[in-house]
Tab-separated table of C-alpha atoms in Angstrom:
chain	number	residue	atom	x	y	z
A	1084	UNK	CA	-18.655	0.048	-8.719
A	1085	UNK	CA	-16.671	-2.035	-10.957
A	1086	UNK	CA	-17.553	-4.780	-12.763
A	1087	UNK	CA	-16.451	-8.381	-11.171
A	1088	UNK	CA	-13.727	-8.635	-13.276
A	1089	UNK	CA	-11.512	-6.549	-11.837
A	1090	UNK	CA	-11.852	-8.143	-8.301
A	1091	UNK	CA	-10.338	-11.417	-10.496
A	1092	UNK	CA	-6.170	-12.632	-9.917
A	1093	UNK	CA	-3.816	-10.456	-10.083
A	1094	UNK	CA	-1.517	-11.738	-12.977
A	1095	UNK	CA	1.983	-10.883	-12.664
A	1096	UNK	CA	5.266	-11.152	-15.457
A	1097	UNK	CA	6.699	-14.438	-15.545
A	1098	UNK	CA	3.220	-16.225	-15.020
A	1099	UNK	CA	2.649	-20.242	-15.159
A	1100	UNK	CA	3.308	-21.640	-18.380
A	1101	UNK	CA	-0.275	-22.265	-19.142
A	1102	UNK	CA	-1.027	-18.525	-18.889
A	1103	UNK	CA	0.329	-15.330	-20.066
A	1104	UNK	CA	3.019	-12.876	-19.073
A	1105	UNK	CA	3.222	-9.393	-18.727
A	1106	UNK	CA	6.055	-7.096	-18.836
A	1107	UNK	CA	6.942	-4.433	-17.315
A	1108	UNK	CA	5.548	-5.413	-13.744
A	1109	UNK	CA	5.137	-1.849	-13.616
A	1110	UNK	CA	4.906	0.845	-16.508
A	1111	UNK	CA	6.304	4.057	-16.306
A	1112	UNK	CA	5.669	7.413	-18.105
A	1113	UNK	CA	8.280	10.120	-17.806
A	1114	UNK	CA	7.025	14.027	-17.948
A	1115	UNK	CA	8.252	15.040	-21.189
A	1116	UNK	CA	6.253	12.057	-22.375
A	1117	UNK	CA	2.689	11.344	-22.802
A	1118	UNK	CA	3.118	7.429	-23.265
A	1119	UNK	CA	4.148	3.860	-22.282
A	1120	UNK	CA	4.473	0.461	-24.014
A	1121	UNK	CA	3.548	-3.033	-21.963
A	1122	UNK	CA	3.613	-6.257	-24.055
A	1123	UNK	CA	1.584	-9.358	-23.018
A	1124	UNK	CA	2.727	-12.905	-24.604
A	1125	UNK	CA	0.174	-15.791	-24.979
A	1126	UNK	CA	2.078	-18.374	-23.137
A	1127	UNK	CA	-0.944	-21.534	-23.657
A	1128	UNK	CA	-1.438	-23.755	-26.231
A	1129	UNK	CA	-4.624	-21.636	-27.374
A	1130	UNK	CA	-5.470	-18.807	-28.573
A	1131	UNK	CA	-6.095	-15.820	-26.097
A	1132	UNK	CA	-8.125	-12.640	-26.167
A	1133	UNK	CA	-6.960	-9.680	-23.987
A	1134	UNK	CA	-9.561	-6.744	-23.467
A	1135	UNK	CA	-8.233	-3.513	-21.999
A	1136	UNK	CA	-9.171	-0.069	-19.884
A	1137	UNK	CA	-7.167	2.330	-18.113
A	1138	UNK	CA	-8.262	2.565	-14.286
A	1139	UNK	CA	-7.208	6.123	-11.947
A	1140	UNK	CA	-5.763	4.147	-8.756
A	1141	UNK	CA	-6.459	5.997	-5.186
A	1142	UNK	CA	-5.941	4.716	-2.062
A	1143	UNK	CA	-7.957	5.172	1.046
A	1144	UNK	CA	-6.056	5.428	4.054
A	1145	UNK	CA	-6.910	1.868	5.702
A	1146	UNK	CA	-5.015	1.003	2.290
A	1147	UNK	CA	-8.252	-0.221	0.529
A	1148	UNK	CA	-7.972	0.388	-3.532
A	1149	UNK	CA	-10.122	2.732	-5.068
A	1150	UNK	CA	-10.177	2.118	-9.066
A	1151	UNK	CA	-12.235	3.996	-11.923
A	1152	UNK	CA	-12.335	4.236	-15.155
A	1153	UNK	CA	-9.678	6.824	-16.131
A	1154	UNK	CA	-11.285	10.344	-17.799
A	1155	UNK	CA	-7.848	11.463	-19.122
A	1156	UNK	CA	-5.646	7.592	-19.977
A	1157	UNK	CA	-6.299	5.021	-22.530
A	1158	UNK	CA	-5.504	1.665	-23.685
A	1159	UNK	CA	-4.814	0.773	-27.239
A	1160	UNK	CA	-5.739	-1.640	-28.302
A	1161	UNK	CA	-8.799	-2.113	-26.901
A	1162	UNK	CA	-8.988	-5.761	-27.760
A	1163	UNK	CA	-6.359	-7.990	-29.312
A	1164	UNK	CA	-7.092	-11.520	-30.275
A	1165	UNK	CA	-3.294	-13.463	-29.941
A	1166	UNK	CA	-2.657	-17.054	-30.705
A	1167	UNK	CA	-0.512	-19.481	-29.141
A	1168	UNK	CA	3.244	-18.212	-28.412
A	1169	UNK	CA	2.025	-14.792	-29.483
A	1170	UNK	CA	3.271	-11.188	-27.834
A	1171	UNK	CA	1.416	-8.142	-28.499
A	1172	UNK	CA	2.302	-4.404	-27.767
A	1173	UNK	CA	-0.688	-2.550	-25.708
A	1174	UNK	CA	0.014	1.523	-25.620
A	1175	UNK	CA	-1.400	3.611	-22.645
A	1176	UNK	CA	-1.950	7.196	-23.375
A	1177	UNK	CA	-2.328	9.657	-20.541
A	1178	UNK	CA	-3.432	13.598	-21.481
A	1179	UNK	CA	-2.653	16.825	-19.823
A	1180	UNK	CA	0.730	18.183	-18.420
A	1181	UNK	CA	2.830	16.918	-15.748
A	1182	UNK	CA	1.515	17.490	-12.254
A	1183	UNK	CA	3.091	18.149	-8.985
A	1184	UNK	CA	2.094	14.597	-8.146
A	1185	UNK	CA	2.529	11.394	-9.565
A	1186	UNK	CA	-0.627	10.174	-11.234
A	1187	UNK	CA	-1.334	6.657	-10.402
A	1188	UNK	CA	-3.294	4.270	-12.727
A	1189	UNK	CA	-3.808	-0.006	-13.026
A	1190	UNK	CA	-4.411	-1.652	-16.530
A	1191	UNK	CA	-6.474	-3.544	-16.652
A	1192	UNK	CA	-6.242	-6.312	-18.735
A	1193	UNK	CA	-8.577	-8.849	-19.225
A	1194	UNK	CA	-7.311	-11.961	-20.552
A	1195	UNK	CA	-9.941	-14.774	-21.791
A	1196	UNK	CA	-9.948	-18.041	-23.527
A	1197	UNK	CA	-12.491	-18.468	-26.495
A	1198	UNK	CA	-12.739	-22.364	-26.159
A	1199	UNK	CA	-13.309	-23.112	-22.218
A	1200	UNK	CA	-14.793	-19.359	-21.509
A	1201	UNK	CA	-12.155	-19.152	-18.802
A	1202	UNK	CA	-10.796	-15.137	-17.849
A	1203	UNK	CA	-8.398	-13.564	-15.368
A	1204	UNK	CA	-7.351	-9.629	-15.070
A	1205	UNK	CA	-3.955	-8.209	-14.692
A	1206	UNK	CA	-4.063	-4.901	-12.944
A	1207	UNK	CA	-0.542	-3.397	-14.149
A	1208	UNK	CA	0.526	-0.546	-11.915
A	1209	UNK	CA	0.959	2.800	-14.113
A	1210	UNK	CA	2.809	6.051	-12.834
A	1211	UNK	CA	2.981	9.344	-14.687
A	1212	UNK	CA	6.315	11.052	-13.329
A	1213	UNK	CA	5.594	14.799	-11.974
A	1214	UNK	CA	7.258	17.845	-12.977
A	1215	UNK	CA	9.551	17.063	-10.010
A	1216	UNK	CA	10.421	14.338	-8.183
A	1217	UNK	CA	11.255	14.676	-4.749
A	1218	UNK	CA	10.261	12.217	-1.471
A	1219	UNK	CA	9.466	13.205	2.209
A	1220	UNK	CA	8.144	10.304	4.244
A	1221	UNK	CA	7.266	10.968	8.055
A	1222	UNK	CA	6.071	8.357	10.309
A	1223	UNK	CA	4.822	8.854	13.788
A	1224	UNK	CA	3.335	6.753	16.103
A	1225	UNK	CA	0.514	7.362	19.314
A	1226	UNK	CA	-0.841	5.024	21.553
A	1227	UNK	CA	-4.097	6.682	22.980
A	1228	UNK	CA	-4.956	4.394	25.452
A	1229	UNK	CA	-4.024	1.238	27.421
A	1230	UNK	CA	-3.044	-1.896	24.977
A	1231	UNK	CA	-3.453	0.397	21.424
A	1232	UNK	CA	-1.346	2.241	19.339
A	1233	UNK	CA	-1.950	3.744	16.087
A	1234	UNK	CA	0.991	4.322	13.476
A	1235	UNK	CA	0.771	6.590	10.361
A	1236	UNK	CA	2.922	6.527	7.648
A	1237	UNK	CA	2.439	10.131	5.323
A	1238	UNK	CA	4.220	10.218	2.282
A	1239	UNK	CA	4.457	14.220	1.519
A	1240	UNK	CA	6.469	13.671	-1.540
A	1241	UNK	CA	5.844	13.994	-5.168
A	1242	UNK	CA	6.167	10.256	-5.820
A	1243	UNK	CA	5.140	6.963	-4.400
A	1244	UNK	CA	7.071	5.526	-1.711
A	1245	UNK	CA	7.163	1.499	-1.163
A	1246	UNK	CA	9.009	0.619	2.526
A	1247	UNK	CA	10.205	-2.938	2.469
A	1248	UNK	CA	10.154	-3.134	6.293
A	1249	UNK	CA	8.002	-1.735	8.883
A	1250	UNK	CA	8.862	-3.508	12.672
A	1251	UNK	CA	7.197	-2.276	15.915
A	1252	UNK	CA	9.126	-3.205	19.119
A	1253	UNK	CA	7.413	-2.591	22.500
A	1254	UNK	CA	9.972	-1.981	24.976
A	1255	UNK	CA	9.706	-2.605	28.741
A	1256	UNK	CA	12.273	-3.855	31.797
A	1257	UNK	CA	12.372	-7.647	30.406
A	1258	UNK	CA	13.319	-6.678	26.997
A	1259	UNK	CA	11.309	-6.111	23.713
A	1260	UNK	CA	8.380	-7.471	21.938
A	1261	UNK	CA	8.027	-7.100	18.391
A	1262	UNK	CA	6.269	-7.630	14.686
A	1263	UNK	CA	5.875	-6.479	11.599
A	1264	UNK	CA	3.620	-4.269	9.703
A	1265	UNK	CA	2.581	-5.717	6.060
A	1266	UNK	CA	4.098	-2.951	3.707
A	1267	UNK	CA	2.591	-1.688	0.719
A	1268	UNK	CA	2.921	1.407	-1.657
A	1269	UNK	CA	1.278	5.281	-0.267
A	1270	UNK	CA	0.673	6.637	-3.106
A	1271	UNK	CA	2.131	10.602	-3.411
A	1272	UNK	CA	0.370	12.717	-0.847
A	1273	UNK	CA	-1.371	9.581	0.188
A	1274	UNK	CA	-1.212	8.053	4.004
A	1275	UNK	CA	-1.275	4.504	5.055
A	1276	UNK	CA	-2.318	3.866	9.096
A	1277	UNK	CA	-2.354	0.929	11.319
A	1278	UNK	CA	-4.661	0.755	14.518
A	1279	UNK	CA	-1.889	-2.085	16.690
A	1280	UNK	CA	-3.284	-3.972	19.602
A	1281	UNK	CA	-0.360	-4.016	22.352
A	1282	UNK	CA	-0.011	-7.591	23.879
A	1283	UNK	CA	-2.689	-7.867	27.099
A	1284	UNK	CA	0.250	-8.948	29.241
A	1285	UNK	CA	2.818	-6.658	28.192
A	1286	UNK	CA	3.959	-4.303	30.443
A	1287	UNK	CA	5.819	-1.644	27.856
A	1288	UNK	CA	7.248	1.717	28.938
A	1289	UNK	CA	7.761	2.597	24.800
A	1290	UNK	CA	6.884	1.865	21.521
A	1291	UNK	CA	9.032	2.117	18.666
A	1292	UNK	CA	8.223	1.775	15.214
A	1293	UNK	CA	10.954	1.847	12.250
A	1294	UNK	CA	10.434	1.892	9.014
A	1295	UNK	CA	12.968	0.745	6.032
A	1296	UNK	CA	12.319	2.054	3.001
A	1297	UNK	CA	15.365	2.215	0.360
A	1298	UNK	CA	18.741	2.858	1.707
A	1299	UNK	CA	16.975	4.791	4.958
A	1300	UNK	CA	14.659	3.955	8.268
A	1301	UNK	CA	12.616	6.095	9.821
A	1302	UNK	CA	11.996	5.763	13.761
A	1303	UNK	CA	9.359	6.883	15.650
A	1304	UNK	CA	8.299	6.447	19.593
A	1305	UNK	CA	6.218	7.516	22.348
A	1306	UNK	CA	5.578	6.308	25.672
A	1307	UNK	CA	3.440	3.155	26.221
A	1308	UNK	CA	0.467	3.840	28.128
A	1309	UNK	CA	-0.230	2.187	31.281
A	1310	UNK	CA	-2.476	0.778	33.663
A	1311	UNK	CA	-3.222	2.732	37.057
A	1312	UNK	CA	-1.361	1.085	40.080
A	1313	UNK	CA	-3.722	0.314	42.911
A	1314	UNK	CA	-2.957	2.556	45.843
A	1315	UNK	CA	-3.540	1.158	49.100
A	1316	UNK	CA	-5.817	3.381	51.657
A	1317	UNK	CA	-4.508	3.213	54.982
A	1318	UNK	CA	-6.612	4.306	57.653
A	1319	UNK	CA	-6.661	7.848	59.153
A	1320	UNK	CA	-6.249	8.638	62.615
A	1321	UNK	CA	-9.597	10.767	64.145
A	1322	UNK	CA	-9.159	13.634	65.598
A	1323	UNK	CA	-10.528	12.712	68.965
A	1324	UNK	CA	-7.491	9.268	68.727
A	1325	UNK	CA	-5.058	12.516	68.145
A	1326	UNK	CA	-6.277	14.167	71.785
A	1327	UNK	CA	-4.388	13.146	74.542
A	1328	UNK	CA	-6.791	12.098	77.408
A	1329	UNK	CA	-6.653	13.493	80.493
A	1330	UNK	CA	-4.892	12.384	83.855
């Protein structure tokens, strides 16, 4: 497991002014090259010590985080000491060739103040480019059995995908109920899926989902499953009420 640290705030560029900023929000490294630059500026009035490590990012498919300490990326410096107003460069290094997959990593970057003993972590998103880029979302959606659907988003692509929309409408006679997914990143080759509860007194025929992601949406439906009707047994005539009686 990790240490505590990195389950601290999630610091992001253009922080409060009695913190620190970090640009780029997200650092890129192309294919032909085996390094990026981020820069961190101490933005308080004292001085600031910033301790780094390279973490491999996975996802699990509930979209939990799964961070490690990277066997094949680096941070250097390791540790900087920077005083007020300060901005210094931090270098990640990443080894081997291009893959067919974007590698995904965090930075962690542990920011602390000498004086008070106060910290926080940045985990900076890091993607190695792959020896080509292409995308292929797919999203489908089932509903197994009465009042639950499940939705899956797959990314098949080479690179990480990030929809800024995903809406799911159940549609019946009266019209259409509807509400959103909270989006996130699937990392490449990663899937994301959503177990959704269907409203107790809805009486759907379909649900659609859509998802927006660029300058595209994906749709997928399927029919809404639905309770039994109650079928009212009406009484069968004997045999011997069938025979005519006699004269």
């Amino acid at each position: 497991m990790l240490p505590a640290l990195f389950l601290a705030s999630l610091l992001r560029a253009g922080a409060p002014a009695d913190g620190v900023s970090v640009t780029p929000e997200i650092v890129e490294i192309s294919a032909d090259q085996a390094w990026a630059d981020l820069t961190v500026r101490n933005l308080g009035a004292e001085p600031r010590e910033v301790r780094t490590a390279a973490l491999s990012w996975d996802q699990e498919e509930s979209g939990a985080v799964v961070l490690a300490p990277a066997d094949d990326a680096w941070v250097f410096p390791a540790r900087a000491l920077l005083s007020p107003d300060e901005a210094r460069r931090f270098r990640l290094s990443v080894a081997g060739a291009a893959s067919d997959r974007e590698r995904a990593y965090r930075v962690a970057l542990r920011v602390s103040e000498p004086g008070s003993g106060a910290e926080v972590t940045a985990l900076v998103p890091a993607f190695v480019a792959p020896a080509r880029r292409f995308e292929a979302p797919a999203v489908e959606v089932g509903c197994p059995e009465l009042g639950r659907c499940r939705v899956v988003l797959a990314n098949r692509g080479s690179v990480r995908i990030r929809p800024s929309r995903i809406l799911v409408a159940a549609r019946s006679r009266a019209g259409a109920a509807a509400w959103e997914l909270p989006p996130w990143w699937v990392l490449a080759g990663g899937t994301r899926s959503w177990d959704v509860p269907l409203p107790k007194a809805s009486d759907a025929r379909e649900v659609v989902v859509t998802v927006t992601l660029g300058g595209q949406e994906l749709r997928a439906a399927c029919p809404a499953p639905r309770a039994a009707r109650a079928v009212r047994a009406e009484p069968r005539a004997s045999l011997a009420d069938a025979t005519p009686s006699g004269p």
